[in-house]
Protein backbone atom coordinates (compact mmCIF):
# COMPACT_ATOMS: atom_id res chain seq x y z
CA UNK A 1 0.00 0.00 0.00
CA UNK A 2 1.26 3.48 -0.85
CA UNK A 3 1.46 6.15 1.83
CA UNK A 4 1.19 9.89 1.35
CA UNK A 5 2.43 12.20 4.11
CA UNK A 6 1.03 15.68 4.77
CA UNK A 7 3.95 17.64 3.31
CA UNK A 8 1.92 18.35 0.16
CA UNK A 9 -1.43 19.94 0.92
CA UNK A 10 -3.79 22.07 -1.14
CA UNK A 11 -6.00 24.94 0.03
CA UNK A 12 -8.18 24.86 -3.09
CA UNK A 13 -9.34 22.09 -5.42
CA UNK A 14 -8.26 23.12 -8.91
CA UNK A 15 -7.87 21.54 -12.37
CA UNK A 16 -4.22 22.47 -13.00
CA UNK A 17 -2.42 21.29 -9.83
CA UNK A 18 0.76 19.25 -9.83
CA UNK A 19 -0.04 15.76 -8.45
CA UNK A 20 1.51 14.85 -5.09
CA UNK A 21 1.15 11.17 -6.03
CA UNK A 22 0.00 9.09 -9.01
CA UNK A 23 -1.81 5.77 -8.45
CA UNK A 24 -3.31 3.06 -10.63
CA UNK A 25 -7.06 2.61 -10.64
CA UNK A 26 -8.03 0.30 -7.78
CA UNK A 27 -5.05 1.17 -5.61
CA UNK A 28 -5.31 1.76 -1.87
CA UNK A 29 -3.52 4.74 -0.29
CA UNK A 30 -2.99 5.61 3.36
CA UNK A 31 -3.10 9.41 3.57
CA UNK A 32 -1.87 11.56 6.46
CA UNK A 33 -4.22 14.54 6.98
CA UNK A 34 -3.92 17.73 9.03
CA UNK A 35 -6.88 19.04 10.98
CA UNK A 36 -8.93 21.95 9.62
CA UNK A 37 -6.76 24.45 11.52
CA UNK A 38 -3.62 23.17 9.79
CA UNK A 39 -2.62 21.67 13.17
CA UNK A 40 -2.15 25.20 14.57
CA UNK A 41 -4.33 24.65 17.69
CA UNK A 42 -2.33 22.33 19.94
CA UNK A 43 -2.49 23.87 23.42
CA UNK A 44 -4.94 26.02 25.38
CA UNK A 45 -2.66 28.99 24.62
CA UNK A 46 -3.20 28.70 20.84
CA UNK A 47 -5.98 31.14 19.95
CA UNK A 48 -7.75 31.39 16.64
CA UNK A 49 -7.21 35.15 16.44
CA UNK A 50 -3.50 34.50 16.03
CA UNK A 51 -3.32 31.58 13.61
CA UNK A 52 -2.36 31.86 9.95
CA UNK A 53 -5.74 31.85 8.16
CA UNK A 54 -4.00 31.08 4.87
CA UNK A 55 -3.29 27.62 6.30
CA UNK A 56 -6.89 26.73 7.11
CA UNK A 57 -8.72 23.66 5.73
CA UNK A 58 -5.74 21.88 4.12
CA UNK A 59 -6.47 18.76 2.04
CA UNK A 60 -3.62 16.33 1.43
CA UNK A 61 -2.93 15.72 -2.25
CA UNK A 62 -3.81 15.95 -5.01
CA UNK A 63 -3.63 12.32 -6.14
CA UNK A 64 -3.75 11.59 -9.87
CA UNK A 65 -5.72 8.38 -10.53
CA UNK A 66 -4.78 6.69 -13.78
CA UNK A 67 -7.80 5.88 -15.92
CA UNK A 68 -10.01 8.57 -14.37
CA UNK A 69 -11.32 10.70 -17.25
CA UNK A 70 -13.27 13.93 -17.52
CA UNK A 71 -16.96 13.07 -17.81
CA UNK A 72 -16.57 9.82 -15.83
CA UNK A 73 -16.53 9.19 -12.09
CA UNK A 74 -14.08 8.38 -9.31
CA UNK A 75 -15.10 5.76 -6.77
CA UNK A 76 -13.58 6.34 -3.32
CA UNK A 77 -13.95 3.62 -0.71
CA UNK A 78 -13.26 4.79 2.85
CA UNK A 79 -11.44 1.75 4.19
CA UNK A 80 -10.15 3.08 7.50
CA UNK A 81 -9.94 6.27 9.58
CA UNK A 82 -7.25 6.56 12.26
CA UNK A 83 -7.38 9.55 14.61
CA UNK A 84 -4.71 11.36 16.59
CA UNK A 85 -5.48 11.45 20.34
CA UNK A 86 -6.42 15.14 20.72
CA UNK A 87 -9.21 17.17 19.05
CA UNK A 88 -10.00 20.89 18.85
CA UNK A 89 -13.41 22.54 18.52
CA UNK A 90 -14.29 26.17 17.96
CA UNK A 91 -16.90 28.82 17.50
CA UNK A 92 -16.66 32.58 17.04
CA UNK A 93 -18.24 35.92 16.24
CA UNK A 94 -20.43 35.57 13.17
CA UNK A 95 -19.51 31.87 12.85
CA UNK A 96 -21.95 28.99 12.97
CA UNK A 97 -25.63 29.22 13.88
CA UNK A 98 -25.12 31.21 17.13
CA UNK A 99 -22.34 33.51 15.97
CA UNK A 100 -24.56 36.45 16.96
CA UNK A 101 -24.01 35.48 20.64
CA UNK A 102 -20.24 35.95 20.56
CA UNK A 103 -17.70 38.70 19.99
CA UNK A 104 -14.56 36.53 20.01
CA UNK A 105 -13.33 33.05 19.14
CA UNK A 106 -13.58 30.16 21.61
CA UNK A 107 -11.69 26.90 21.32
CA UNK A 108 -11.82 23.69 23.31
CA UNK A 109 -9.35 20.82 23.26
CA UNK A 110 -10.47 17.29 24.09
CA UNK A 111 -8.67 13.98 24.37
CA UNK A 112 -9.74 10.66 22.93
CA UNK A 113 -9.94 7.76 25.37
CA UNK A 114 -10.66 4.41 23.72
CA UNK A 115 -13.84 4.79 21.68
CA UNK A 116 -14.91 8.02 23.36
CA UNK A 117 -14.13 11.72 23.26
CA UNK A 118 -13.75 13.13 26.77
CA UNK A 119 -15.74 16.38 26.77
CA UNK A 120 -15.98 16.77 30.57
CA UNK A 121 -16.09 14.71 33.73
CA UNK A 122 -19.75 13.95 33.06
CA UNK A 123 -19.94 13.85 29.25
CA UNK A 124 -18.11 11.32 27.07
CA UNK A 125 -19.08 11.29 23.38
CA UNK A 126 -18.98 8.08 21.29
CA UNK A 127 -16.48 8.45 18.43
CA UNK A 128 -17.97 8.57 14.92
CA UNK A 129 -14.93 9.29 12.72
CA UNK A 130 -15.65 11.08 9.44
CA UNK A 131 -13.89 13.03 6.72
CA UNK A 132 -15.02 16.67 6.35
CA UNK A 133 -13.13 17.70 3.20
CA UNK A 134 -12.91 15.18 0.37
CA UNK A 135 -13.16 15.71 -3.35
CA UNK A 136 -11.69 16.10 -6.81
CA UNK A 137 -10.76 18.99 -9.06
CA UNK A 138 -13.67 21.11 -10.34
CA UNK A 139 -13.92 21.97 -14.04
CA UNK A 140 -13.44 25.74 -13.90
CA UNK A 141 -12.17 28.15 -11.28
CA UNK A 142 -10.41 26.79 -8.17
CA UNK A 143 -12.74 26.17 -5.20
CA UNK A 144 -11.17 26.79 -1.78
CA UNK A 145 -11.18 23.78 0.53
CA UNK A 146 -13.66 25.48 2.89
CA UNK A 147 -16.42 25.44 0.28
CA UNK A 148 -18.42 22.38 -0.85
CA UNK A 149 -19.78 21.82 -4.36
CA UNK A 150 -20.29 19.29 -7.12
CA UNK A 151 -16.61 18.38 -6.86
CA UNK A 152 -17.06 17.47 -3.18
CA UNK A 153 -14.86 19.61 -0.92
CA UNK A 154 -15.99 20.74 2.53
CA UNK A 155 -19.21 18.70 2.62
CA UNK A 156 -18.94 17.97 6.37
CA UNK A 157 -21.15 14.92 5.95
CA UNK A 158 -21.38 12.57 8.95
CA UNK A 159 -22.10 9.66 6.58
CA UNK A 160 -18.54 9.88 5.16
CA UNK A 161 -17.11 7.40 7.65
CA UNK A 162 -15.41 4.02 7.57
CA UNK A 163 -17.14 1.64 5.18
CA UNK A 164 -18.78 4.37 3.10
CA UNK A 165 -18.15 4.71 -0.63
CA UNK A 166 -18.25 8.00 -2.53
CA UNK A 167 -18.69 8.55 -6.27
CA UNK A 168 -17.44 11.91 -7.57
CA UNK A 169 -18.05 13.43 -11.02
CA UNK A 170 -14.60 13.78 -12.61
CA UNK A 171 -13.89 17.09 -14.37
CA UNK A 172 -10.25 16.62 -15.39
CA UNK A 173 -8.26 13.53 -16.35
CA UNK A 174 -6.71 11.90 -13.28
CA UNK A 175 -9.47 13.38 -11.05
CA UNK A 176 -6.90 15.05 -8.70
CA UNK A 177 -8.28 13.64 -5.46
CA UNK A 178 -7.60 15.15 -2.04
CA UNK A 179 -8.91 14.86 1.53
CA UNK A 180 -8.50 16.33 5.00
CA UNK A 181 -10.47 17.91 7.86
CA UNK A 182 -11.30 14.73 9.76
CA UNK A 183 -13.68 14.81 12.70
CA UNK A 184 -13.72 12.40 15.66
CA UNK A 185 -17.44 13.16 15.92
CA UNK A 186 -19.91 15.76 14.68
CA UNK A 187 -23.64 16.32 14.79
CA UNK A 188 -25.61 16.86 11.58
CA UNK A 189 -25.58 20.59 10.85
CA UNK A 190 -22.20 21.28 12.50
CA UNK A 191 -23.92 24.15 14.29
CA UNK A 192 -20.87 25.74 15.99
CA UNK A 193 -18.91 25.71 12.65
CA UNK A 194 -16.65 22.85 13.81
CA UNK A 195 -16.67 19.18 14.64
CA UNK A 196 -14.11 17.53 16.91
CA UNK A 197 -11.32 18.57 14.54
CA UNK A 198 -8.46 16.10 14.40
CA UNK A 199 -5.45 15.06 12.38
CA UNK A 200 -4.97 11.43 11.42
CA UNK A 201 -4.78 8.92 8.60
CA UNK A 202 -7.44 8.12 5.98
CA UNK A 203 -7.04 4.88 4.05
CA UNK A 204 -8.96 5.00 0.77
CA UNK A 205 -9.21 2.89 -2.38
CA UNK A 206 -9.45 4.97 -5.57
CA UNK A 207 -11.10 3.43 -8.63
CA UNK A 208 -11.74 5.08 -12.00
CA UNK A 209 -15.25 4.56 -13.43
CA UNK A 210 -14.97 6.17 -16.88
CA UNK A 211 -18.53 5.18 -17.91
CA UNK A 212 -20.40 6.67 -14.94
CA UNK A 213 -21.61 10.25 -15.58
CA UNK A 214 -22.72 12.20 -12.47
CA UNK A 215 -23.81 15.74 -11.64
CA UNK A 216 -23.10 15.70 -7.89
CA UNK A 217 -21.37 13.23 -5.55
CA UNK A 218 -23.15 10.04 -4.52
CA UNK A 219 -22.62 8.24 -1.21
CA UNK A 220 -23.21 4.57 -0.54
CA UNK A 221 -23.41 3.21 3.02
CA UNK A 222 -24.24 -0.28 4.25
CA UNK A 223 -27.94 0.53 4.04
CA UNK A 224 -28.48 3.54 1.74
CA UNK A 225 -27.48 5.32 -1.46
CA UNK A 226 -27.65 9.11 -1.46
CA UNK A 227 -27.07 12.20 -3.56
CA UNK A 228 -25.01 14.91 -1.83
CA UNK A 229 -25.88 18.42 -3.02
CA UNK A 230 -24.63 21.86 -1.97
CA UNK A 231 -26.32 25.22 -2.63
CA UNK A 232 -26.79 28.68 -1.16
CA UNK A 233 -29.48 27.44 1.25
CA UNK A 234 -30.54 24.14 2.80
CA UNK A 235 -33.83 24.37 0.90
CA UNK A 236 -32.04 24.78 -2.44
CA UNK A 237 -29.59 21.96 -1.62
CA UNK A 238 -32.43 19.59 -0.68
CA UNK A 239 -34.36 20.52 -3.80
CA UNK A 240 -31.33 19.73 -5.94
CA UNK A 241 -30.55 16.41 -4.20
CA UNK A 242 -34.13 15.12 -4.50
CA UNK A 243 -34.47 16.12 -8.17
CA UNK A 244 -31.17 14.41 -9.01
CA UNK A 245 -32.15 11.21 -7.25
CA UNK A 246 -35.52 11.08 -9.05
CA UNK A 247 -33.72 11.68 -12.37
CA UNK A 248 -31.10 9.02 -11.60
CA UNK A 249 -33.70 6.38 -10.67
CA UNK A 250 -35.90 7.32 -13.63
CA UNK A 251 -33.00 7.12 -16.10
CA UNK A 252 -31.73 3.79 -14.74
CA UNK A 253 -35.00 1.94 -14.13
CA UNK A 254 -37.56 3.57 -16.44
CA UNK A 255 -39.97 3.99 -13.50
CA UNK A 256 -42.29 7.02 -13.88
CA UNK A 257 -41.33 10.10 -11.94
CA UNK A 258 -44.70 10.47 -10.17
CA UNK A 259 -44.52 6.90 -8.86
CA UNK A 260 -40.85 7.39 -7.89
CA UNK A 261 -41.38 10.59 -5.91
CA UNK A 262 -44.32 9.04 -4.04
CA UNK A 263 -42.17 5.99 -3.21
CA UNK A 264 -39.27 8.17 -2.07
CA UNK A 265 -41.64 10.28 0.02
CA UNK A 266 -42.47 7.13 2.00
CA UNK A 267 -38.95 5.75 2.35
CA UNK A 268 -36.08 8.20 1.75
CA UNK A 269 -34.60 10.81 4.09
CA UNK A 270 -33.47 14.39 3.50
CA UNK A 271 -30.62 14.83 5.98
CA UNK A 272 -28.59 17.94 6.77
CA UNK A 273 -24.83 17.59 6.38
CA UNK A 274 -23.80 21.12 7.35
CA UNK A 275 -25.48 24.53 7.51
CA UNK A 276 -22.44 26.70 8.37
CA UNK A 277 -20.12 26.69 5.34
CA UNK A 278 -20.24 29.14 2.39
CA UNK A 279 -22.60 26.70 0.63
CA UNK A 280 -24.96 24.46 2.63
CA UNK A 281 -24.97 20.68 2.11
CA UNK A 282 -27.77 18.10 2.21
CA UNK A 283 -27.86 14.37 1.48
CA UNK A 284 -30.95 12.52 0.23
CA UNK A 285 -30.67 8.88 1.31
CA UNK A 286 -32.64 6.05 -0.29
CA UNK A 287 -32.75 2.62 1.41
CA UNK A 288 -31.09 -0.14 -0.59
CA UNK A 289 -34.16 -2.42 -0.42
CA UNK A 290 -36.02 0.22 -2.43
CA UNK A 291 -33.20 0.34 -5.02
CA UNK A 292 -33.16 -3.45 -5.24
CA UNK A 293 -36.93 -3.56 -5.69
CA UNK A 294 -36.67 -1.07 -8.53
CA UNK A 295 -33.92 -3.11 -10.19
CA UNK A 296 -31.53 -0.17 -9.89
CA UNK A 297 -27.78 -0.52 -10.35
CA UNK A 298 -25.20 2.23 -10.70
CA1 LIG B 1 -15.20 21.18 7.56
ZN1 LIG C 1 -13.66 20.15 10.17
CSV table of N, CA and C and ligand atoms in Angstrom, one decimal, residues 36 57 130-133 145-146 153-157 180-183 186 190 193-195 197 274 276-277, ligand 1:
chain,number,residue,atom,x,y,z
A,36,UNK,N,-8.5,20.8,10.4
A,36,UNK,CA,-8.9,22.0,9.6
A,36,UNK,C,-8.2,23.2,10.0
A,57,UNK,N,-8.1,24.7,6.6
A,57,UNK,CA,-8.7,23.7,5.7
A,57,UNK,C,-7.8,23.0,4.7
A,130,UNK,N,-15.2,10.7,10.8
A,130,UNK,CA,-15.7,11.1,9.4
A,130,UNK,C,-14.7,12.0,8.8
A,131,UNK,N,-14.8,12.1,7.5
A,131,UNK,CA,-13.9,13.0,6.7
A,131,UNK,C,-14.7,14.2,6.3
A,132,UNK,N,-14.3,15.5,6.7
A,132,UNK,CA,-15.0,16.7,6.3
A,132,UNK,C,-14.8,17.2,4.9
A,133,UNK,N,-13.5,17.2,4.5
A,133,UNK,CA,-13.1,17.7,3.2
A,133,UNK,C,-12.6,16.5,2.4
A,145,UNK,N,-10.8,25.0,-0.2
A,145,UNK,CA,-11.2,23.8,0.5
A,145,UNK,C,-12.2,24.0,1.6
A,146,UNK,N,-12.6,25.2,1.9
A,146,UNK,CA,-13.7,25.5,2.9
A,146,UNK,C,-15.0,25.5,2.3
A,153,UNK,N,-15.4,18.5,-1.8
A,153,UNK,CA,-14.9,19.6,-0.9
A,153,UNK,C,-15.4,19.5,0.5
A,154,UNK,N,-15.7,20.7,1.1
A,154,UNK,CA,-16.0,20.7,2.5
A,154,UNK,C,-17.5,20.4,2.8
A,155,UNK,N,-17.8,19.1,2.5
A,155,UNK,CA,-19.2,18.7,2.6
A,155,UNK,C,-19.6,18.5,4.1
A,156,UNK,N,-18.6,18.2,4.9
A,156,UNK,CA,-18.9,18.0,6.4
A,156,UNK,C,-20.2,17.1,6.6
A,157,UNK,N,-20.0,15.9,6.0
A,157,UNK,CA,-21.2,14.9,5.9
A,157,UNK,C,-20.8,13.8,6.9
A,180,UNK,N,-9.0,15.8,3.7
A,180,UNK,CA,-8.5,16.3,5.0
A,180,UNK,C,-9.7,16.7,5.9
A,181,UNK,N,-9.4,17.4,7.0
A,181,UNK,CA,-10.5,17.9,7.9
A,181,UNK,C,-11.3,16.8,8.5
A,182,UNK,N,-10.6,15.8,9.1
A,182,UNK,CA,-11.3,14.7,9.8
A,182,UNK,C,-11.9,15.2,11.1
A,183,UNK,N,-13.0,14.5,11.4
A,183,UNK,CA,-13.7,14.8,12.7
A,183,UNK,C,-13.8,13.5,13.5
A,186,UNK,N,-19.2,14.5,15.1
A,186,UNK,CA,-19.9,15.8,14.7
A,186,UNK,C,-21.4,15.5,14.6
A,190,UNK,N,-23.5,20.7,12.1
A,190,UNK,CA,-22.2,21.3,12.5
A,190,UNK,C,-22.4,22.7,13.0
A,193,UNK,N,-19.8,25.6,13.8
A,193,UNK,CA,-18.9,25.7,12.7
A,193,UNK,C,-17.7,24.7,12.8
A,194,UNK,N,-17.7,23.9,13.8
A,194,UNK,CA,-16.6,22.9,13.8
A,194,UNK,C,-17.2,21.5,14.4
A,195,UNK,N,-16.5,20.5,14.0
A,195,UNK,CA,-16.7,19.2,14.6
A,195,UNK,C,-15.5,19.0,15.6
A,197,UNK,N,-12.3,18.5,15.6
A,197,UNK,CA,-11.3,18.6,14.5
A,197,UNK,C,-10.0,17.8,14.9
A,274,UNK,N,-24.2,19.9,6.6
A,274,UNK,CA,-23.8,21.1,7.4
A,274,UNK,C,-24.6,22.3,6.9
A,276,UNK,N,-23.3,25.6,7.9
A,276,UNK,CA,-22.4,26.7,8.4
A,276,UNK,C,-21.3,27.1,7.4
A,277,UNK,N,-21.2,26.4,6.3
A,277,UNK,CA,-20.1,26.7,5.3
A,277,UNK,C,-20.7,27.6,4.3
B,1,LIG,CA1,-15.2,21.2,7.6
